[in-house]
Amino acid sequence: MHPFGLSRADDAATAIAAHASDPHLAFIAGGTDLLGLIKDRAALPKHLLDINGLPEMAHIEAGPDGGLRIGALARMSDVAADQAVRRRFPVIAEALLSSASGQLRNMASIGGNLMQRTRCAYFRDEDDVPCNKRRPHSGCSAFDGLNRNHAIFGWSEGCVSTNPSDLAVALAALDAIVVVRGVTGDRAIPFADFHRLPGDTAERDNALGRGDLIIAIEVPASVEGRASHYLKLRDRQSYEFALVSAAAAIAIDGRRIRSVRLALGGVAHKPWRLSAAEASLRGLSLDDSDKLRAAIARSFAEARPLAHNGFKVELAQRVALRALKTAGDRA
Ligand SMILES: Cc1cc2nc3c(=O)[nH]c(=O)nc-3n(C[C@H](O)[C@H](O)[C@H](O)COP(=O)(O)OP(=O)(O)OC[C@H]3O[C@@H](n4cnc5c(N)ncnc54)[C@H](O)[C@@H]3O)c2cc1C
Ligand code: SF4
C-alpha cells in the first residue's frame, strides 16, 4: 500500500488553501473511491485531508420554491431516503439506490460520487498499462483493446472511457448546478459544464482545478421533476456499474408530451443529454411508440460505437424509451 499522511480539516478556507498550494494533497470524504485508486496505484497522494468535519456541508435543504440544495458531504443513503428528494425528484433517489451497495452508500458522499473516476479496467490496472487518463501521452489500451463497456458518444482516440456515476445522469437531466468554492470565492457550474469530454487531455475528468471544493448541489424546481425515473441496465442486479442507463423527467398535457429531459449514462465520458430527441419528442403522444422511438433515434445519428460495444446503440434507445414511458406514467 502506498504510504500517506492524514489530517482533518476544521474549516473550508484552510482546506482550500492547503489543496491549492500542495499538488500532492487530496481531499478525502467517504474514501470509497479514493482508497481503491490508491490500492490500484492510479492515485498516489502523499497527504489526505479529511473534509468530513466541515460544518454544514452534509445538510439536505428543500427550498420553498420546490428546489433542493444537497450538501456535498451528504451521504448517498441519506439523500436517497430524504422525503423531499423522493417526492420532488424521484429520479435522484432511484439513481442513488441503483448505485453501489447499501454499505457503500452509507459511507459515500455526494461530492465524492461526482468526482469518482472511470471504471475502465486499463485505468485501474495496477500494472500501469498505457492509459492517457492515468499517465498522459502513454496511449489508450481500450481503443484497440477490450471496449465493450466503453463510450459510443463524444470519445477521442485519446480516451474512450465512460463516467461511472449514476447520480450524475439524473443531475444532468435536471440541469443541476454544482456549487464550488475555490481560492477566489464561490462559483456555480451548470451541470452540463461540470464533467468534460476527453479530447487530448483525458487526465482531466471535470472542470475543477487545485483548491476547488464542491460545497453543494442545487437542483432547481422544475415541472418535470416529479414525473421522473431512472432506469439502469447492468451485468448483474446485486451491484454493478451501468452498462447503459437513462434518466427521464417529463411534463404532459393529457397523454401528450409538453416537455421532457433525457440523459444517458454508460455511453460517454460525461452524462449524455439527448437534446435532439427532447426537441422531437415535444407534442408526441406517450402512446405512439413508433413516433417516440423515431424521435429518440434522432440523438443517435452521432453515435460512434467501438469494436465491441455496437449493441449499446440499440440498447440505449430502448432504455431511453422505457425510462420515458415510466416517467410519463407518473405524471
Ligand atoms: C464496489 C463499488 C461499486 C460501486 N458502484 C457504483 C455504482 O453502481 N454507481 C455509482 O454511481 N457509483 C458506484 N460506486 C462509486 C461510489 O459511489 C463512489 O466511490 C462514492 O460515491 C465516492 O464518494 P466518497 O465520499 O467515498 O469519495 P472519496 O473516495 O472520499 O473521494 C473521491 C474523490 O472525490 C474527491 N472529493 C470528495 N469530496 C469532494 C468535495 N466535496 N469536493 C471536491 N472533491 C471531493 C476526492 O478528493 C477524491 O478524488 C461504487 C464503488 C465501489 C467501491
Ligand atoms: S479509455 Fe481512457 S481510461 Fe481507458 S485506457 Fe483509454 S485512456 Fe485510459
PDB file of C-alpha atoms in Angstrom, residues 128-272:
ATOM      1  CA  ASP A 128       0.252   0.536 -15.277  1.00  0.00           C
ATOM      2  CA  VAL A 129      -0.594  -0.363 -18.896  1.00  0.00           C
ATOM      3  CA  PRO A 130      -0.801   2.509 -21.421  1.00  0.00           C
ATOM      4  CA  CYS A 131      -3.610   4.840 -20.340  1.00  0.00           C
ATOM      5  CA  ASN A 132      -3.737   8.562 -21.097  1.00  0.00           C
ATOM      6  CA  LYS A 133      -6.005   9.205 -18.128  1.00  0.00           C
ATOM      7  CA  ARG A 134      -3.591   7.580 -15.718  1.00  0.00           C
ATOM      8  CA  ARG A 135      -0.345   8.596 -17.415  1.00  0.00           C
ATOM      9  CA  PRO A 136      -0.770  11.378 -20.023  1.00  0.00           C
ATOM     10  CA  HIS A 137       0.687  10.653 -23.502  1.00  0.00           C
ATOM     11  CA  SER A 138       1.122   6.907 -22.783  1.00  0.00           C
ATOM     12  CA  GLY A 139      -1.708   5.841 -25.156  1.00  0.00           C
ATOM     13  CA  CYS A 140      -5.147   4.264 -24.769  1.00  0.00           C
ATOM     14  CA  SER A 141      -5.222   0.490 -24.267  1.00  0.00           C
ATOM     15  CA  ALA A 142      -9.002   0.351 -24.654  1.00  0.00           C
ATOM     16  CA  PHE A 143      -9.193   1.961 -28.088  1.00  0.00           C
ATOM     17  CA  ASP A 144      -7.860  -1.181 -29.802  1.00  0.00           C
ATOM     18  CA  GLY A 145      -8.415  -3.439 -26.800  1.00  0.00           C
ATOM     19  CA  LEU A 146     -11.482  -4.635 -24.889  1.00  0.00           C
ATOM     20  CA  ASN A 147     -14.029  -1.828 -25.119  1.00  0.00           C
ATOM     21  CA  ARG A 148     -17.432  -3.462 -24.532  1.00  0.00           C
ATOM     22  CA  ASN A 149     -18.140  -1.164 -21.565  1.00  0.00           C
ATOM     23  CA  HIS A 150     -16.835   1.991 -23.205  1.00  0.00           C
ATOM     24  CA  ALA A 151     -18.239   5.080 -24.914  1.00  0.00           C
ATOM     25  CA  ILE A 152     -20.342   5.400 -28.048  1.00  0.00           C
ATOM     26  CA  PHE A 153     -20.600   9.211 -27.928  1.00  0.00           C
ATOM     27  CA  GLY A 154     -18.058  12.017 -27.597  1.00  0.00           C
ATOM     28  CA  TRP A 155     -14.896   9.920 -27.295  1.00  0.00           C
ATOM     29  CA  SER A 156     -11.490  10.738 -28.731  1.00  0.00           C
ATOM     30  CA  GLU A 157      -8.743   8.358 -29.792  1.00  0.00           C
ATOM     31  CA  GLY A 158      -7.009   9.502 -26.621  1.00  0.00           C
ATOM     32  CA  CYS A 159      -9.715   8.065 -24.322  1.00  0.00           C
ATOM     33  CA  VAL A 160     -12.925   6.099 -24.859  1.00  0.00           C
ATOM     34  CA  SER A 161     -13.891   5.653 -21.195  1.00  0.00           C
ATOM     35  CA  THR A 162     -17.292   6.365 -19.619  1.00  0.00           C
ATOM     36  CA  ASN A 163     -18.253   8.245 -16.475  1.00  0.00           C
ATOM     37  CA  PRO A 164     -19.461   5.730 -13.857  1.00  0.00           C
ATOM     38  CA  SER A 165     -21.742   7.950 -11.720  1.00  0.00           C
ATOM     39  CA  ASP A 166     -25.474   7.159 -11.774  1.00  0.00           C
ATOM     40  CA  LEU A 167     -26.322  10.278  -9.799  1.00  0.00           C
ATOM     41  CA  ALA A 168     -24.598  12.450 -12.413  1.00  0.00           C
ATOM     42  CA  VAL A 169     -27.014  11.217 -15.092  1.00  0.00           C
ATOM     43  CA  ALA A 170     -30.039  12.233 -13.016  1.00  0.00           C
ATOM     44  CA  LEU A 171     -28.497  15.628 -12.192  1.00  0.00           C
ATOM     45  CA  ALA A 172     -27.677  16.228 -15.866  1.00  0.00           C
ATOM     46  CA  ALA A 173     -31.315  15.642 -16.804  1.00  0.00           C
ATOM     47  CA  LEU A 174     -32.435  18.057 -14.072  1.00  0.00           C
ATOM     48  CA  ASP A 175     -29.998  20.857 -15.076  1.00  0.00           C
ATOM     49  CA  ALA A 176     -28.497  20.908 -11.595  1.00  0.00           C
ATOM     50  CA  ILE A 177     -25.814  23.356 -10.502  1.00  0.00           C
ATOM     51  CA  VAL A 178     -22.546  22.387  -8.790  1.00  0.00           C
ATOM     52  CA  VAL A 179     -21.586  24.988  -6.164  1.00  0.00           C
ATOM     53  CA  VAL A 180     -17.794  25.116  -5.914  1.00  0.00           C
ATOM     54  CA  ARG A 181     -15.640  27.144  -3.538  1.00  0.00           C
ATOM     55  CA  GLY A 182     -12.101  27.989  -4.632  1.00  0.00           C
ATOM     56  CA  VAL A 183      -9.362  30.378  -3.588  1.00  0.00           C
ATOM     57  CA  THR A 184     -11.180  33.276  -5.280  1.00  0.00           C
ATOM     58  CA  GLY A 185     -14.619  32.512  -3.823  1.00  0.00           C
ATOM     59  CA  ASP A 186     -17.759  30.596  -4.814  1.00  0.00           C
ATOM     60  CA  ARG A 187     -18.899  29.815  -8.338  1.00  0.00           C
ATOM     61  CA  ALA A 188     -21.885  27.943  -9.771  1.00  0.00           C
ATOM     62  CA  ILE A 189     -21.098  25.442 -12.521  1.00  0.00           C
ATOM     63  CA  PRO A 190     -24.031  24.293 -14.699  1.00  0.00           C
ATOM     64  CA  PHE A 191     -24.091  20.507 -14.636  1.00  0.00           C
ATOM     65  CA  ALA A 192     -23.561  20.240 -18.408  1.00  0.00           C
ATOM     66  CA  ASP A 193     -20.199  22.002 -17.938  1.00  0.00           C
ATOM     67  CA  PHE A 194     -19.034  20.076 -14.869  1.00  0.00           C
ATOM     68  CA  HIS A 195     -17.845  16.832 -16.486  1.00  0.00           C
ATOM     69  CA  ARG A 196     -15.913  17.143 -19.732  1.00  0.00           C
ATOM     70  CA  LEU A 197     -15.136  15.193 -22.884  1.00  0.00           C
ATOM     71  CA  PRO A 198     -11.648  13.663 -23.116  1.00  0.00           C
ATOM     72  CA  GLY A 199     -10.263  15.445 -26.208  1.00  0.00           C
ATOM     73  CA  ASP A 200      -6.478  15.301 -25.919  1.00  0.00           C
ATOM     74  CA  THR A 201      -6.455  15.826 -22.135  1.00  0.00           C
ATOM     75  CA  ALA A 202      -8.057  12.596 -20.924  1.00  0.00           C
ATOM     76  CA  GLU A 203      -6.475  13.020 -17.493  1.00  0.00           C
ATOM     77  CA  ARG A 204      -8.998  15.775 -16.708  1.00  0.00           C
ATOM     78  CA  ASP A 205     -12.458  14.470 -15.829  1.00  0.00           C
ATOM     79  CA  ASN A 206     -14.159  17.718 -14.891  1.00  0.00           C
ATOM     80  CA  ALA A 207     -13.957  21.492 -14.601  1.00  0.00           C
ATOM     81  CA  LEU A 208     -12.309  21.585 -11.159  1.00  0.00           C
ATOM     82  CA  GLY A 209      -8.730  22.660 -10.512  1.00  0.00           C
ATOM     83  CA  ARG A 210      -6.431  22.801  -7.491  1.00  0.00           C
ATOM     84  CA  GLY A 211      -8.084  24.398  -4.475  1.00  0.00           C
ATOM     85  CA  ASP A 212     -11.637  23.676  -5.674  1.00  0.00           C
ATOM     86  CA  LEU A 213     -14.010  22.146  -3.124  1.00  0.00           C
ATOM     87  CA  ILE A 214     -17.562  21.109  -4.021  1.00  0.00           C
ATOM     88  CA  ILE A 215     -19.818  22.666  -1.411  1.00  0.00           C
ATOM     89  CA  ALA A 216     -23.282  21.625  -2.599  1.00  0.00           C
ATOM     90  CA  ILE A 217     -25.502  20.632  -5.493  1.00  0.00           C
ATOM     91  CA  GLU A 218     -28.513  22.776  -6.283  1.00  0.00           C
ATOM     92  CA  VAL A 219     -31.437  21.244  -8.126  1.00  0.00           C
ATOM     93  CA  PRO A 220     -33.759  23.932  -9.494  1.00  0.00           C
ATOM     94  CA  ALA A 221     -37.518  23.485  -9.178  1.00  0.00           C
ATOM     95  CA  SER A 222     -38.970  22.064 -12.382  1.00  0.00           C
ATOM     96  CA  VAL A 223     -42.382  20.990 -13.519  1.00  0.00           C
ATOM     97  CA  GLU A 224     -40.838  17.773 -14.908  1.00  0.00           C
ATOM     98  CA  GLY A 225     -39.070  16.775 -11.671  1.00  0.00           C
ATOM     99  CA  ARG A 226     -41.954  14.946 -10.002  1.00  0.00           C
ATOM    100  CA  ALA A 227     -42.619  12.722 -13.008  1.00  0.00           C
ATOM    101  CA  SER A 228     -39.105  11.384 -13.344  1.00  0.00           C
ATOM    102  CA  HIS A 229     -37.468   7.981 -13.469  1.00  0.00           C
ATOM    103  CA  TYR A 230     -34.004   6.380 -13.563  1.00  0.00           C
ATOM    104  CA  LEU A 231     -33.534   3.078 -15.372  1.00  0.00           C
ATOM    105  CA  LYS A 232     -30.208   1.249 -15.185  1.00  0.00           C
ATOM    106  CA  LEU A 233     -29.099  -1.849 -17.069  1.00  0.00           C
ATOM    107  CA  ARG A 234     -26.070  -3.724 -15.715  1.00  0.00           C
ATOM    108  CA  ASP A 235     -24.461  -7.129 -15.990  1.00  0.00           C
ATOM    109  CA  ARG A 236     -25.693  -8.232 -12.553  1.00  0.00           C
ATOM    110  CA  GLN A 237     -28.507  -6.860 -10.439  1.00  0.00           C
ATOM    111  CA  SER A 238     -26.912  -7.084  -6.962  1.00  0.00           C
ATOM    112  CA  TYR A 239     -24.464  -4.221  -7.518  1.00  0.00           C
ATOM    113  CA  GLU A 240     -22.659  -3.158 -10.627  1.00  0.00           C
ATOM    114  CA  PHE A 241     -21.876  -0.079 -12.683  1.00  0.00           C
ATOM    115  CA  ALA A 242     -24.206   0.797 -15.561  1.00  0.00           C
ATOM    116  CA  LEU A 243     -23.803  -0.777 -18.955  1.00  0.00           C
ATOM    117  CA  VAL A 244     -26.393   1.766 -20.101  1.00  0.00           C
ATOM    118  CA  SER A 245     -28.768   3.905 -18.052  1.00  0.00           C
ATOM    119  CA  ALA A 246     -31.316   6.655 -18.669  1.00  0.00           C
ATOM    120  CA  ALA A 247     -32.822   9.470 -16.617  1.00  0.00           C
ATOM    121  CA  ALA A 248     -36.124  10.874 -17.833  1.00  0.00           C
ATOM    122  CA  ALA A 249     -38.216  13.759 -16.488  1.00  0.00           C
ATOM    123  CA  ILE A 250     -41.432  14.790 -18.172  1.00  0.00           C
ATOM    124  CA  ALA A 251     -44.427  17.124 -18.177  1.00  0.00           C
ATOM    125  CA  ILE A 252     -47.551  16.146 -20.128  1.00  0.00           C
ATOM    126  CA  ASP A 253     -50.913  17.545 -21.240  1.00  0.00           C
ATOM    127  CA  GLY A 254     -53.293  14.604 -21.242  1.00  0.00           C
ATOM    128  CA  ARG A 255     -51.035  11.964 -22.822  1.00  0.00           C
ATOM    129  CA  ARG A 256     -49.091  14.477 -24.955  1.00  0.00           C
ATOM    130  CA  ILE A 257     -45.542  15.425 -24.038  1.00  0.00           C
ATOM    131  CA  ARG A 258     -45.305  19.115 -23.103  1.00  0.00           C
ATOM    132  CA  SER A 259     -41.602  18.999 -22.225  1.00  0.00           C
ATOM    133  CA  VAL A 260     -39.064  16.317 -21.492  1.00  0.00           C
ATOM    134  CA  ARG A 261     -35.475  15.943 -20.312  1.00  0.00           C
ATOM    135  CA  LEU A 262     -33.481  12.834 -21.163  1.00  0.00           C
ATOM    136  CA  ALA A 263     -29.905  11.891 -20.265  1.00  0.00           C
ATOM    137  CA  LEU A 264     -27.942   8.669 -20.707  1.00  0.00           C
ATOM    138  CA  GLY A 265     -25.239   7.040 -18.596  1.00  0.00           C
ATOM    139  CA  GLY A 266     -22.636   4.437 -19.582  1.00  0.00           C
ATOM    140  CA  VAL A 267     -22.268   5.897 -23.074  1.00  0.00           C
ATOM    141  CA  ALA A 268     -19.786   8.792 -22.793  1.00  0.00           C
ATOM    142  CA  HIS A 269     -17.048  10.471 -20.744  1.00  0.00           C
ATOM    143  CA  LYS A 270     -19.854  12.590 -19.227  1.00  0.00           C
ATOM    144  CA  PRO A 271     -23.603  12.159 -18.783  1.00  0.00           C
ATOM    145  CA  TRP A 272     -25.038  12.421 -22.296  1.00  0.00           C
TER     146      TRP A 272
END
